[in-house]
mmCIF file of C-alpha atoms in Angstrom:
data_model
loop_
_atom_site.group_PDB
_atom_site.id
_atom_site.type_symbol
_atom_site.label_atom_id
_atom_site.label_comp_id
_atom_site.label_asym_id
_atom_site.label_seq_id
_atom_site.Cartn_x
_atom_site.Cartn_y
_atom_site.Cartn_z
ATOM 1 C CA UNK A 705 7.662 -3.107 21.578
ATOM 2 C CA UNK A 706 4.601 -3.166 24.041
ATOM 3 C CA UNK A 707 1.341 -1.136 24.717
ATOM 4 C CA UNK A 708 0.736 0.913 27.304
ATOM 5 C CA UNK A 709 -0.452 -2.094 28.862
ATOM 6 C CA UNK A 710 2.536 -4.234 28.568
ATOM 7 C CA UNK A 711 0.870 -6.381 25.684
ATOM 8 C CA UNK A 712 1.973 -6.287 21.703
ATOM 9 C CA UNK A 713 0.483 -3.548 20.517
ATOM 10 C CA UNK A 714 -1.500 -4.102 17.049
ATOM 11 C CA UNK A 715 0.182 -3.232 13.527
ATOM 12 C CA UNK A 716 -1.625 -1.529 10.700
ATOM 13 C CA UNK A 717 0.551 -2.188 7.292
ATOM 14 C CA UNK A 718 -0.282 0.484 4.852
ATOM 15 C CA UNK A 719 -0.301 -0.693 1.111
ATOM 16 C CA UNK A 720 -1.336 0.453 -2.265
ATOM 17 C CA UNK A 721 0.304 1.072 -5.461
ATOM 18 C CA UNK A 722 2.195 3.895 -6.094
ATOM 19 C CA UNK A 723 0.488 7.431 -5.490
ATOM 20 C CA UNK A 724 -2.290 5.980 -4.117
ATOM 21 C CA UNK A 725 -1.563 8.016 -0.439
ATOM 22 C CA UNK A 726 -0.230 5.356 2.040
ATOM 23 C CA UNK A 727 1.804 8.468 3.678
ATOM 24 C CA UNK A 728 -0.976 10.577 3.408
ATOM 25 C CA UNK A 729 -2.752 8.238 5.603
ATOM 26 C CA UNK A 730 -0.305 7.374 7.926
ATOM 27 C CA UNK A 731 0.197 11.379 8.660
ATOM 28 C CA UNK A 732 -3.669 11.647 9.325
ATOM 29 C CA UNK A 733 -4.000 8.736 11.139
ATOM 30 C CA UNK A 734 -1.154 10.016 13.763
ATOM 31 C CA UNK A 735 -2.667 13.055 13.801
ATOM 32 C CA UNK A 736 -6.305 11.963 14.376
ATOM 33 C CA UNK A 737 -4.959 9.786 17.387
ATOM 34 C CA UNK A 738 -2.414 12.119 19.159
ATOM 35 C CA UNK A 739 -5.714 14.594 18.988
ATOM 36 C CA UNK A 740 -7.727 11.545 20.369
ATOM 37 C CA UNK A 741 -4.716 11.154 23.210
ATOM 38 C CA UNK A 742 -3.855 7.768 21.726
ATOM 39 C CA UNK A 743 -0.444 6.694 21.454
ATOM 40 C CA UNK A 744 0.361 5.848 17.789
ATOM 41 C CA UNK A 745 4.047 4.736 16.728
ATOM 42 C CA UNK A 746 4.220 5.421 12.872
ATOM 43 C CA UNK A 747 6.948 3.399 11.018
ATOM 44 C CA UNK A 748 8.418 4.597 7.869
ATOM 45 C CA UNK A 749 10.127 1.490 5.475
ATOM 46 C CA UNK A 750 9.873 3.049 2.463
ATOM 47 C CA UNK A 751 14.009 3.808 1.618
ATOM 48 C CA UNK A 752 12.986 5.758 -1.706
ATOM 49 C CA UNK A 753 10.016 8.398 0.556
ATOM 50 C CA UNK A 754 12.206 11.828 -0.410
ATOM 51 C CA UNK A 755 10.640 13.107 2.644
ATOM 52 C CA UNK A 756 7.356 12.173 4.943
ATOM 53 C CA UNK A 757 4.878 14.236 6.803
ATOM 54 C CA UNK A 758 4.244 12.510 9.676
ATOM 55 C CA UNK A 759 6.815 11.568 12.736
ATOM 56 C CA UNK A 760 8.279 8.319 12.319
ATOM 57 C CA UNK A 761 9.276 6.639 15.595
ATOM 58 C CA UNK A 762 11.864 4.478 13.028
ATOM 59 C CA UNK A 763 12.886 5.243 9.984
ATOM 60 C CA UNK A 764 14.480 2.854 6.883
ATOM 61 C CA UNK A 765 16.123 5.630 5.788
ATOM 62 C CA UNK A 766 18.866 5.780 8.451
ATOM 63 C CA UNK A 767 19.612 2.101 7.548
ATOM 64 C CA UNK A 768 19.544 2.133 3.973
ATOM 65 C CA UNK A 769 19.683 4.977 1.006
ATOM 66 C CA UNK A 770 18.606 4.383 -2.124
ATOM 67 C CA UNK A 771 20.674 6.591 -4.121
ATOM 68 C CA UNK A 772 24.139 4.590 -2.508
ATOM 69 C CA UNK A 773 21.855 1.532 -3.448
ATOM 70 C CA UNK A 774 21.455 2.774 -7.009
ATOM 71 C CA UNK A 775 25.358 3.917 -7.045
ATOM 72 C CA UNK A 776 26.880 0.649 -5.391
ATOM 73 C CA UNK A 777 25.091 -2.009 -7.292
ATOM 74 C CA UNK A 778 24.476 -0.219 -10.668
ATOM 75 C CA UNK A 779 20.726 -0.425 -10.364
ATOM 76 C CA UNK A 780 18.053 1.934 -11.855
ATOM 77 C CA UNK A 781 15.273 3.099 -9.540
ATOM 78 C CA UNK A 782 13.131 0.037 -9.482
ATOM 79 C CA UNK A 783 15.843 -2.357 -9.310
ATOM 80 C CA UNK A 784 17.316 -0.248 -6.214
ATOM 81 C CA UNK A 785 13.736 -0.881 -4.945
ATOM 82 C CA UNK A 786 13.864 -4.203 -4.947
ATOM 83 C CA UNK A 787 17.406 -4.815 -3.456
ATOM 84 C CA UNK A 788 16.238 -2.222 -0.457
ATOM 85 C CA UNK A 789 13.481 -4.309 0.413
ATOM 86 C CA UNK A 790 15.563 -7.565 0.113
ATOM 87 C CA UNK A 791 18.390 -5.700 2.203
ATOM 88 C CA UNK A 792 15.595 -4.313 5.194
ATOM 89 C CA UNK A 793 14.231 -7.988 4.973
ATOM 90 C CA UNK A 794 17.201 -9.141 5.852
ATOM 91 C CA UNK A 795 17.689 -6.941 8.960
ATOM 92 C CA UNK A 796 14.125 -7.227 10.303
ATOM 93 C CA UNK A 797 15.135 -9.085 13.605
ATOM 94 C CA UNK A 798 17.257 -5.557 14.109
ATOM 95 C CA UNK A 799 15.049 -3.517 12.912
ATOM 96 C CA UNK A 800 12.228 -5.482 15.505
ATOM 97 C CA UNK A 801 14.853 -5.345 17.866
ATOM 98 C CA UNK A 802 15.170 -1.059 17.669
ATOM 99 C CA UNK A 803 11.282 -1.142 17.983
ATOM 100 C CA UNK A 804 10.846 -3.547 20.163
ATOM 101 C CA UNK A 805 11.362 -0.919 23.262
ATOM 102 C CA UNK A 806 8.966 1.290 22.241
ATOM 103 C CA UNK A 807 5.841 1.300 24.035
ATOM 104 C CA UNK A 808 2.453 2.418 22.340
ATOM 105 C CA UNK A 809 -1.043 1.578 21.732
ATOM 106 C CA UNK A 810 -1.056 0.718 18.192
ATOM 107 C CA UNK A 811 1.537 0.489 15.247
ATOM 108 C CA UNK A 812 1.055 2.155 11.827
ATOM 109 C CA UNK A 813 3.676 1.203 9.042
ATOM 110 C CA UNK A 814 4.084 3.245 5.806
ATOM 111 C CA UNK A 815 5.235 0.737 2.907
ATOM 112 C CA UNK A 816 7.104 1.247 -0.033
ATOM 113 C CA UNK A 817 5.270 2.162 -3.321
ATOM 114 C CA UNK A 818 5.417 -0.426 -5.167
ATOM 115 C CA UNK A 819 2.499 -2.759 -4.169
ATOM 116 C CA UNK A 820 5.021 -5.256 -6.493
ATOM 117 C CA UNK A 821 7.083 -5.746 -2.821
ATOM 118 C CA UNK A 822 4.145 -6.772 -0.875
ATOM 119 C CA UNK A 823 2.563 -8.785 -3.580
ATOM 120 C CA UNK A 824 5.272 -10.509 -5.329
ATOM 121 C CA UNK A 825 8.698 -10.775 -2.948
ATOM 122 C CA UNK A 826 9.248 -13.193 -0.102
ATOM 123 C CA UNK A 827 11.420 -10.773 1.903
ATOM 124 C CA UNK A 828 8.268 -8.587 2.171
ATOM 125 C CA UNK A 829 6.086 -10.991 3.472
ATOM 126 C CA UNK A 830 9.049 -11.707 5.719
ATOM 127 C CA UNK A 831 9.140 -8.404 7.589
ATOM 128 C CA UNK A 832 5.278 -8.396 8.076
ATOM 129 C CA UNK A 833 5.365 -11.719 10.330
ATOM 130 C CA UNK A 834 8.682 -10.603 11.713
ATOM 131 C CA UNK A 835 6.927 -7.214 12.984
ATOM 132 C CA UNK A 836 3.299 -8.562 12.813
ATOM 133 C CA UNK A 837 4.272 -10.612 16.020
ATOM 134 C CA UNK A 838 1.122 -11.985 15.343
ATOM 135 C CA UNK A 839 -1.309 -8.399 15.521
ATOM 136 C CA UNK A 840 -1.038 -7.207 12.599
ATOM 137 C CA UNK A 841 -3.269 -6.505 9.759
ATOM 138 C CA UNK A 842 -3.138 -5.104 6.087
ATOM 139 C CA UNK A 843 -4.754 -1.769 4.764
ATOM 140 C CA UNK A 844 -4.880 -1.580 1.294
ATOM 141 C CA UNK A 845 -5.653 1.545 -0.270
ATOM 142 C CA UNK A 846 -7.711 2.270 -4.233
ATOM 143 C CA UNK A 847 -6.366 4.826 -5.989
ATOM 144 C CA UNK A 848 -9.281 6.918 -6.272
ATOM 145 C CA UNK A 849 -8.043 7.561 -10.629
ATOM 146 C CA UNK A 850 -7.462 4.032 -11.089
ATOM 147 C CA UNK A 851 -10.741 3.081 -9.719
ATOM 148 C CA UNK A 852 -12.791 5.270 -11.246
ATOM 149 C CA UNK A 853 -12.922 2.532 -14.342
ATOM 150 C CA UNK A 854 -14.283 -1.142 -14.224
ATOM 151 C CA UNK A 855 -10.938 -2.612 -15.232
ATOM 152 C CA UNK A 856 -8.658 -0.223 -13.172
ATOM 153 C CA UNK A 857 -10.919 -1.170 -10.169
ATOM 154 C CA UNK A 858 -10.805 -4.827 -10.956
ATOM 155 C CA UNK A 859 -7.192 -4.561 -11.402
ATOM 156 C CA UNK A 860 -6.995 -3.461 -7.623
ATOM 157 C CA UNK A 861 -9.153 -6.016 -6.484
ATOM 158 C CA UNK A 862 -6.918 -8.344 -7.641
ATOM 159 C CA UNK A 863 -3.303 -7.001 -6.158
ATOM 160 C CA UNK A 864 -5.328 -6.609 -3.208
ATOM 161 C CA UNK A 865 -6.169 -10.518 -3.268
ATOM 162 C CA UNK A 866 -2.547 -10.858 -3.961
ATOM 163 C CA UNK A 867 -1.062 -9.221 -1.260
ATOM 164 C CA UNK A 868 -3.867 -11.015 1.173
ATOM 165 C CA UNK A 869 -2.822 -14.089 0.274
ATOM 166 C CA UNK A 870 1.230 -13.164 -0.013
ATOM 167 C CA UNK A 871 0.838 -11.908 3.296
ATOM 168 C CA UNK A 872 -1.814 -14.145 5.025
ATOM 169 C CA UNK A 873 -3.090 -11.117 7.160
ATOM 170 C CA UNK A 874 -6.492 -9.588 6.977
ATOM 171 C CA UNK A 875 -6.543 -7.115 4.844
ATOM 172 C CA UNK A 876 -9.583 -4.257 4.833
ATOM 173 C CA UNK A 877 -9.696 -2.283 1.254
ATOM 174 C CA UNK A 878 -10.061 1.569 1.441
ATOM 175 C CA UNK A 879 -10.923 4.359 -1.384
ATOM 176 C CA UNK A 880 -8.215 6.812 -0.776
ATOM 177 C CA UNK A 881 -8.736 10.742 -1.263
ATOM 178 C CA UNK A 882 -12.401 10.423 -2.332
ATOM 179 C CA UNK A 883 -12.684 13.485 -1.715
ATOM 180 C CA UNK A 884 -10.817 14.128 -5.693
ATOM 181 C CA UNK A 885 -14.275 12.050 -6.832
ATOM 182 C CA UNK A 886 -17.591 13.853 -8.303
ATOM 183 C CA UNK A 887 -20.356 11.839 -6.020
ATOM 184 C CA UNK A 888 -21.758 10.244 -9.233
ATOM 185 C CA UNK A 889 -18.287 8.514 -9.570
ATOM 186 C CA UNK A 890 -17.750 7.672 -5.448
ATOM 187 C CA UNK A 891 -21.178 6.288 -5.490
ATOM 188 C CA UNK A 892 -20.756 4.188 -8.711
ATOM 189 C CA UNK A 893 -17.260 2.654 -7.346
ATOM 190 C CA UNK A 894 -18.996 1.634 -3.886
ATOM 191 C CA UNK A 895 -21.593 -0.338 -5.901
ATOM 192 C CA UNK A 896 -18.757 -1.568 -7.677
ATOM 193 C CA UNK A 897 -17.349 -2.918 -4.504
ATOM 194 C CA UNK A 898 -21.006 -4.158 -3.425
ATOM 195 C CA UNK A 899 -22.641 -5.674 -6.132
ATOM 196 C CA UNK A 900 -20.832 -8.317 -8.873
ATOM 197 C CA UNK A 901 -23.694 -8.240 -10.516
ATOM 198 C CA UNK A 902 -23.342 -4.487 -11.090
ATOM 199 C CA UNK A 903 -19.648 -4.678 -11.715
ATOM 200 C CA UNK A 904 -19.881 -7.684 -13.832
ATOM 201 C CA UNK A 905 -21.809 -5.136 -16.276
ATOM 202 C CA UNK A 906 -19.536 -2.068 -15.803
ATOM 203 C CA UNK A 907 -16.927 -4.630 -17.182
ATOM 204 C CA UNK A 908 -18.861 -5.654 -20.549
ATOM 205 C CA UNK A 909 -20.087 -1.876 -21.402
ATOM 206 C CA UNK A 910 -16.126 -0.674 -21.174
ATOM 207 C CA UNK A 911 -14.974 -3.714 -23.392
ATOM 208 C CA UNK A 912 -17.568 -2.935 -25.811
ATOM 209 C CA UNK A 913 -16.966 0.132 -25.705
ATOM 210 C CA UNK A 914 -12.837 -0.403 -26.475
ATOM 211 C CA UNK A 915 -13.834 -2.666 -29.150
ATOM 212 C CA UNK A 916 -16.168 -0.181 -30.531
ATOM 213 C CA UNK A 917 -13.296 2.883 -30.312
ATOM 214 C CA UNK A 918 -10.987 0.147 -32.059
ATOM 215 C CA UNK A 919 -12.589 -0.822 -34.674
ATOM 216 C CA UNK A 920 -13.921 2.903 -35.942
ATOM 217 C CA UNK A 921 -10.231 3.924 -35.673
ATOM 218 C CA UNK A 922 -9.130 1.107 -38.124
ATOM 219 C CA UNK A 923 -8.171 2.825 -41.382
ATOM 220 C CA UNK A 924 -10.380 0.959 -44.362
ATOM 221 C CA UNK A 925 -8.007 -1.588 -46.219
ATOM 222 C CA UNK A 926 -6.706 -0.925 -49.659
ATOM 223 C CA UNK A 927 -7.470 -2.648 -52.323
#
């Protein structure tokens, strides 16, 4: 695997939870550079995608299905999940090797959905450093729903620590499909994302308000 100019080209590892749009990304992004005349390989390792938009120079899927996953071993979808990523982990120094001749400026990876992998299993953090090769940085994308409330944002901020620190890349945090925001709510989320002091008080007005809804929908006792 080398750049046009016989170096390593860098790898962008696409990661979020599920929905969040890590294929949608990866589709624009190859788009956006083939229009820019910029050679982008876009790597698929997500065994459970039913079907992607974009052009994958490799795909997981010709190694490993997870419906024969989910039929061999007895597993549910999740579990399947799991063992897939285990199973690719184990066959990263082939799949590096059926990469490794491809030449192309930069390296965009589409990950499975479940952030879980990248956060939580060694094999995961595995395959980044054995495809990394040392360029290679993490994108983690917000789920524009899930951040669109103090906790559900905080909740990302956290996986996206996790997976940092998992995966001991950089890692650069992006609001996926804005675009489904009003611009009161995009604008409230990026001060979110700027100021604790602002998000420290988004946090206290939701639990109080929780704690309010709970306690007016607690039936009065009998006595």
């Amino acid at each position: 695997m080398s750049s046009n100019d016989g170096t390593t080209p860098p790898v962008l590892f696409v990661v979020g939870t599920a929905g969040a749009g890590k294929s949608s990304l990866v589709t624009s992004f190859q788009r956006w550079a083939r229009f820019l005349d910029i050679d982008v390989l876009a790597i698929n390792l997500d065994p459970g995608a039913e079907r992607v938009h974009y052009d994958p120079e490799f795909d997981v899927r010709d190694l490993i299905s997870l419906s024969e996953v989910m039929d061999e071993y007895d597993l549910g979808p999740n579990g399947a999940q799991i063992l897939a990523a285990d199973l690719v982990a184990s066959q990263a120094v082939e799949v590096f090797e059926e990469i490794e001749g491809l030449a192309g400026d930069i390296m965009i990876v589409d990950t499975p959905g479940q952030v879980e992998l990248f956060a939580f299993r060694e094999a995961s953090s595995h395959l980044v450093h054995v495809l990394g090769q040392g360029r290679a940085c993490l994108i983690f994308l917000f789920d524009p729903l899930l951040s669109s409330t103090p906790s559900g944002f905080v909740s990302q901020m956290l996986l996206s620590s996790i997976v940092h620190f998992r995966g001991g890349l950089p890692t650069a945090n992006f609001l996926s499909k804005s675009d489904l925001l009003e611009p009161e709510t995009f604008e409230r989320i990026l001060e979110w994302g700027e100021n604790l002091d602002v998000l420290e008080a988004a946090l206290f007005e939701e639990s109080a308000n929780q704690r309010d809804l709970t306690e007016a929908g607690r039936e009065p006792s009998l006595r």
